[in-house]
């Protein structure tokens, strides 16, 4: 998972950062061992990826995108459920805010 996270920072361009970020989320879903969560994650991305160009704001700076996602990956890596829950909420709230700001 660390390698996938690092690919977010190394990606060039918002599109590549966005796709690298999505792969981290797919890996996080698989790490849960919950097949329903994997299915939901894949379903979400199947709907999201075709319209991602309109939602690229959170992914324009690879270092910032990496920093926003890293606490979640670390919490999952250390199996800290409370930290993972908080990091997930922080990530989703911040990312959604940036996306919404970019829409209007």
mmCIF file with all atom_site columns, C-alpha atoms in Angstrom:
data_model
loop_
_atom_site.group_PDB
_atom_site.id
_atom_site.type_symbol
_atom_site.label_atom_id
_atom_site.label_alt_id
_atom_site.label_comp_id
_atom_site.label_asym_id
_atom_site.label_entity_id
_atom_site.label_seq_id
_atom_site.pdbx_PDB_ins_code
_atom_site.Cartn_x
_atom_site.Cartn_y
_atom_site.Cartn_z
_atom_site.occupancy
_atom_site.B_iso_or_equiv
_atom_site.pdbx_formal_charge
_atom_site.auth_seq_id
_atom_site.auth_comp_id
_atom_site.auth_asym_id
_atom_site.auth_atom_id
_atom_site.pdbx_PDB_model_num
ATOM 1   C CA . UNK A 1 1   ? 0.000   0.000  0.000   1.00 0.00 ? 1   UNK A CA 1
ATOM 2   C CA . UNK A 1 2   ? 2.926   2.345  0.641   1.00 0.00 ? 2   UNK A CA 1
ATOM 3   C CA . UNK A 1 3   ? 3.962   2.007  -2.990  1.00 0.00 ? 3   UNK A CA 1
ATOM 4   C CA . UNK A 1 4   ? 0.496   2.930  -4.185  1.00 0.00 ? 4   UNK A CA 1
ATOM 5   C CA . UNK A 1 5   ? 0.443   5.924  -1.868  1.00 0.00 ? 5   UNK A CA 1
ATOM 6   C CA . UNK A 1 6   ? 3.847   6.998  -3.140  1.00 0.00 ? 6   UNK A CA 1
ATOM 7   C CA . UNK A 1 7   ? 2.507   6.823  -6.701  1.00 0.00 ? 7   UNK A CA 1
ATOM 8   C CA . UNK A 1 8   ? 0.101   9.635  -5.793  1.00 0.00 ? 8   UNK A CA 1
ATOM 9   C CA . UNK A 1 9   ? 3.031   11.916 -4.962  1.00 0.00 ? 9   UNK A CA 1
ATOM 10  C CA . UNK A 1 10  ? 4.995   10.859 -8.041  1.00 0.00 ? 10  UNK A CA 1
ATOM 11  C CA . UNK A 1 11  ? 2.124   11.241 -10.503 1.00 0.00 ? 11  UNK A CA 1
ATOM 12  C CA . UNK A 1 12  ? 2.298   14.065 -13.003 1.00 0.00 ? 12  UNK A CA 1
ATOM 13  C CA . UNK A 1 13  ? -0.859  15.968 -13.756 1.00 0.00 ? 13  UNK A CA 1
ATOM 14  C CA . UNK A 1 14  ? -4.230  16.002 -12.046 1.00 0.00 ? 14  UNK A CA 1
ATOM 15  C CA . UNK A 1 15  ? -5.553  13.088 -14.088 1.00 0.00 ? 15  UNK A CA 1
ATOM 16  C CA . UNK A 1 16  ? -2.664  10.813 -13.115 1.00 0.00 ? 16  UNK A CA 1
ATOM 17  C CA . UNK A 1 17  ? -2.847  11.890 -9.455  1.00 0.00 ? 17  UNK A CA 1
ATOM 18  C CA . UNK A 1 18  ? -6.582  11.226 -9.455  1.00 0.00 ? 18  UNK A CA 1
ATOM 19  C CA . UNK A 1 19  ? -6.165  7.733  -10.900 1.00 0.00 ? 19  UNK A CA 1
ATOM 20  C CA . UNK A 1 20  ? -3.356  6.923  -8.449  1.00 0.00 ? 20  UNK A CA 1
ATOM 21  C CA . UNK A 1 21  ? -5.565  8.121  -5.591  1.00 0.00 ? 21  UNK A CA 1
ATOM 22  C CA . UNK A 1 22  ? -8.370  5.867  -6.802  1.00 0.00 ? 22  UNK A CA 1
ATOM 23  C CA . UNK A 1 23  ? -6.023  2.870  -6.781  1.00 0.00 ? 23  UNK A CA 1
ATOM 24  C CA . UNK A 1 24  ? -5.103  3.592  -3.164  1.00 0.00 ? 24  UNK A CA 1
ATOM 25  C CA . UNK A 1 25  ? -8.794  3.563  -2.282  1.00 0.00 ? 25  UNK A CA 1
ATOM 26  C CA . UNK A 1 26  ? -9.281  0.262  -4.088  1.00 0.00 ? 26  UNK A CA 1
ATOM 27  C CA . UNK A 1 27  ? -6.377  -1.185 -2.075  1.00 0.00 ? 27  UNK A CA 1
ATOM 28  C CA . UNK A 1 28  ? -7.852  0.197  1.145   1.00 0.00 ? 28  UNK A CA 1
ATOM 29  C CA . UNK A 1 29  ? -11.154 -1.485 0.316   1.00 0.00 ? 29  UNK A CA 1
ATOM 30  C CA . UNK A 1 30  ? -9.399  -4.794 -0.348  1.00 0.00 ? 30  UNK A CA 1
ATOM 31  C CA . UNK A 1 31  ? -7.476  -4.442 2.931   1.00 0.00 ? 31  UNK A CA 1
ATOM 32  C CA . UNK A 1 32  ? -10.745 -4.494 4.854   1.00 0.00 ? 32  UNK A CA 1
ATOM 33  C CA . UNK A 1 33  ? -11.433 -8.043 3.700   1.00 0.00 ? 33  UNK A CA 1
ATOM 34  C CA . UNK A 1 34  ? -15.046 -6.991 3.182   1.00 0.00 ? 34  UNK A CA 1
ATOM 35  C CA . UNK A 1 35  ? -16.131 -8.011 -0.308  1.00 0.00 ? 35  UNK A CA 1
ATOM 36  C CA . UNK A 1 36  ? -19.214 -5.803 -0.146  1.00 0.00 ? 36  UNK A CA 1
ATOM 37  C CA . UNK A 1 37  ? -17.022 -2.766 0.554   1.00 0.00 ? 37  UNK A CA 1
ATOM 38  C CA . UNK A 1 38  ? -14.813 -3.691 -2.407  1.00 0.00 ? 38  UNK A CA 1
ATOM 39  C CA . UNK A 1 39  ? -17.912 -3.957 -4.597  1.00 0.00 ? 39  UNK A CA 1
ATOM 40  C CA . UNK A 1 40  ? -19.212 -0.586 -3.377  1.00 0.00 ? 40  UNK A CA 1
ATOM 41  C CA . UNK A 1 41  ? -15.834 1.065  -3.945  1.00 0.00 ? 41  UNK A CA 1
ATOM 42  C CA . UNK A 1 42  ? -15.592 -0.308 -7.471  1.00 0.00 ? 42  UNK A CA 1
ATOM 43  C CA . UNK A 1 43  ? -19.179 0.723  -8.219  1.00 0.00 ? 43  UNK A CA 1
ATOM 44  C CA . UNK A 1 44  ? -18.482 4.235  -6.963  1.00 0.00 ? 44  UNK A CA 1
ATOM 45  C CA . UNK A 1 45  ? -15.382 4.548  -9.126  1.00 0.00 ? 45  UNK A CA 1
ATOM 46  C CA . UNK A 1 46  ? -17.188 3.178  -12.176 1.00 0.00 ? 46  UNK A CA 1
ATOM 47  C CA . UNK A 1 47  ? -19.619 6.087  -11.819 1.00 0.00 ? 47  UNK A CA 1
ATOM 48  C CA . UNK A 1 48  ? -16.995 8.669  -10.803 1.00 0.00 ? 48  UNK A CA 1
ATOM 49  C CA . UNK A 1 49  ? -14.193 8.032  -13.286 1.00 0.00 ? 49  UNK A CA 1
ATOM 50  C CA . UNK A 1 50  ? -16.096 9.130  -16.416 1.00 0.00 ? 50  UNK A CA 1
ATOM 51  C CA . UNK A 1 51  ? -16.795 12.570 -14.858 1.00 0.00 ? 51  UNK A CA 1
ATOM 52  C CA . UNK A 1 52  ? -13.519 12.981 -12.987 1.00 0.00 ? 52  UNK A CA 1
ATOM 53  C CA . UNK A 1 53  ? -12.277 15.829 -15.182 1.00 0.00 ? 53  UNK A CA 1
ATOM 54  C CA . UNK A 1 54  ? -14.903 18.093 -13.590 1.00 0.00 ? 54  UNK A CA 1
ATOM 55  C CA . UNK A 1 55  ? -13.677 17.088 -10.122 1.00 0.00 ? 55  UNK A CA 1
ATOM 56  C CA . UNK A 1 56  ? -9.913  17.381 -10.558 1.00 0.00 ? 56  UNK A CA 1
ATOM 57  C CA . UNK A 1 57  ? -9.375  20.166 -8.009  1.00 0.00 ? 57  UNK A CA 1
ATOM 58  C CA . UNK A 1 58  ? -8.170  17.963 -5.142  1.00 0.00 ? 58  UNK A CA 1
ATOM 59  C CA . UNK A 1 59  ? -5.575  16.348 -7.391  1.00 0.00 ? 59  UNK A CA 1
ATOM 60  C CA . UNK A 1 60  ? -3.783  19.303 -8.977  1.00 0.00 ? 60  UNK A CA 1
ATOM 61  C CA . UNK A 1 61  ? -0.913  19.176 -6.483  1.00 0.00 ? 61  UNK A CA 1
ATOM 62  C CA . UNK A 1 62  ? 0.461   15.656 -5.986  1.00 0.00 ? 62  UNK A CA 1
ATOM 63  C CA . UNK A 1 63  ? 2.163   16.519 -2.679  1.00 0.00 ? 63  UNK A CA 1
ATOM 64  C CA . UNK A 1 64  ? -1.040  17.958 -1.218  1.00 0.00 ? 64  UNK A CA 1
ATOM 65  C CA . UNK A 1 65  ? -3.093  15.003 -2.475  1.00 0.00 ? 65  UNK A CA 1
ATOM 66  C CA . UNK A 1 66  ? -0.555  12.624 -0.926  1.00 0.00 ? 66  UNK A CA 1
ATOM 67  C CA . UNK A 1 67  ? -0.606  14.483 2.398   1.00 0.00 ? 67  UNK A CA 1
ATOM 68  C CA . UNK A 1 68  ? -4.404  14.358 2.520   1.00 0.00 ? 68  UNK A CA 1
ATOM 69  C CA . UNK A 1 69  ? -4.447  10.586 1.912   1.00 0.00 ? 69  UNK A CA 1
ATOM 70  C CA . UNK A 1 70  ? -1.390  9.495  3.940   1.00 0.00 ? 70  UNK A CA 1
ATOM 71  C CA . UNK A 1 71  ? -3.031  9.584  7.416   1.00 0.00 ? 71  UNK A CA 1
ATOM 72  C CA . UNK A 1 72  ? -5.725  7.184  6.233   1.00 0.00 ? 72  UNK A CA 1
ATOM 73  C CA . UNK A 1 73  ? -3.225  4.748  4.769   1.00 0.00 ? 73  UNK A CA 1
ATOM 74  C CA . UNK A 1 74  ? -1.131  4.906  7.942   1.00 0.00 ? 74  UNK A CA 1
ATOM 75  C CA . UNK A 1 75  ? -4.144  4.266  10.166  1.00 0.00 ? 75  UNK A CA 1
ATOM 76  C CA . UNK A 1 76  ? -5.126  1.234  8.094   1.00 0.00 ? 76  UNK A CA 1
ATOM 77  C CA . UNK A 1 77  ? -1.527  0.006  8.050   1.00 0.00 ? 77  UNK A CA 1
ATOM 78  C CA . UNK A 1 78  ? -1.365  0.142  11.851  1.00 0.00 ? 78  UNK A CA 1
ATOM 79  C CA . UNK A 1 79  ? -4.887  -1.283 12.184  1.00 0.00 ? 79  UNK A CA 1
ATOM 80  C CA . UNK A 1 80  ? -6.027  1.679  14.266  1.00 0.00 ? 80  UNK A CA 1
ATOM 81  C CA . UNK A 1 81  ? -9.781  1.691  13.682  1.00 0.00 ? 81  UNK A CA 1
ATOM 82  C CA . UNK A 1 82  ? -10.482 4.963  15.445  1.00 0.00 ? 82  UNK A CA 1
ATOM 83  C CA . UNK A 1 83  ? -7.690  6.747  13.597  1.00 0.00 ? 83  UNK A CA 1
ATOM 84  C CA . UNK A 1 84  ? -8.836  5.208  10.302  1.00 0.00 ? 84  UNK A CA 1
ATOM 85  C CA . UNK A 1 85  ? -12.383 6.393  10.875  1.00 0.00 ? 85  UNK A CA 1
ATOM 86  C CA . UNK A 1 86  ? -11.214 9.913  11.716  1.00 0.00 ? 86  UNK A CA 1
ATOM 87  C CA . UNK A 1 87  ? -8.735  10.016 8.830   1.00 0.00 ? 87  UNK A CA 1
ATOM 88  C CA . UNK A 1 88  ? -11.390 8.765  6.431   1.00 0.00 ? 88  UNK A CA 1
ATOM 89  C CA . UNK A 1 89  ? -13.820 11.462 7.535   1.00 0.00 ? 89  UNK A CA 1
ATOM 90  C CA . UNK A 1 90  ? -11.098 14.121 7.263   1.00 0.00 ? 90  UNK A CA 1
ATOM 91  C CA . UNK A 1 91  ? -10.077 12.930 3.795   1.00 0.00 ? 91  UNK A CA 1
ATOM 92  C CA . UNK A 1 92  ? -13.620 12.738 2.465   1.00 0.00 ? 92  UNK A CA 1
ATOM 93  C CA . UNK A 1 93  ? -14.653 16.087 3.944   1.00 0.00 ? 93  UNK A CA 1
ATOM 94  C CA . UNK A 1 94  ? -11.605 17.935 2.623   1.00 0.00 ? 94  UNK A CA 1
ATOM 95  C CA . UNK A 1 95  ? -11.758 16.306 -0.796  1.00 0.00 ? 95  UNK A CA 1
ATOM 96  C CA . UNK A 1 96  ? -15.479 16.934 -1.188  1.00 0.00 ? 96  UNK A CA 1
ATOM 97  C CA . UNK A 1 97  ? -15.037 20.577 -0.162  1.00 0.00 ? 97  UNK A CA 1
ATOM 98  C CA . UNK A 1 98  ? -12.347 21.115 -2.805  1.00 0.00 ? 98  UNK A CA 1
ATOM 99  C CA . UNK A 1 99  ? -14.471 19.381 -5.443  1.00 0.00 ? 99  UNK A CA 1
ATOM 100 C CA . UNK A 1 100 ? -17.535 21.461 -4.618  1.00 0.00 ? 100 UNK A CA 1
ATOM 101 C CA . UNK A 1 101 ? -15.536 24.694 -4.613  1.00 0.00 ? 101 UNK A CA 1
ATOM 102 C CA . UNK A 1 102 ? -14.297 23.792 -8.083  1.00 0.00 ? 102 UNK A CA 1
ATOM 103 C CA . UNK A 1 103 ? -17.828 23.343 -9.392  1.00 0.00 ? 103 UNK A CA 1
ATOM 104 C CA . UNK A 1 104 ? -18.962 26.829 -8.750  1.00 0.00 ? 104 UNK A CA 1
#
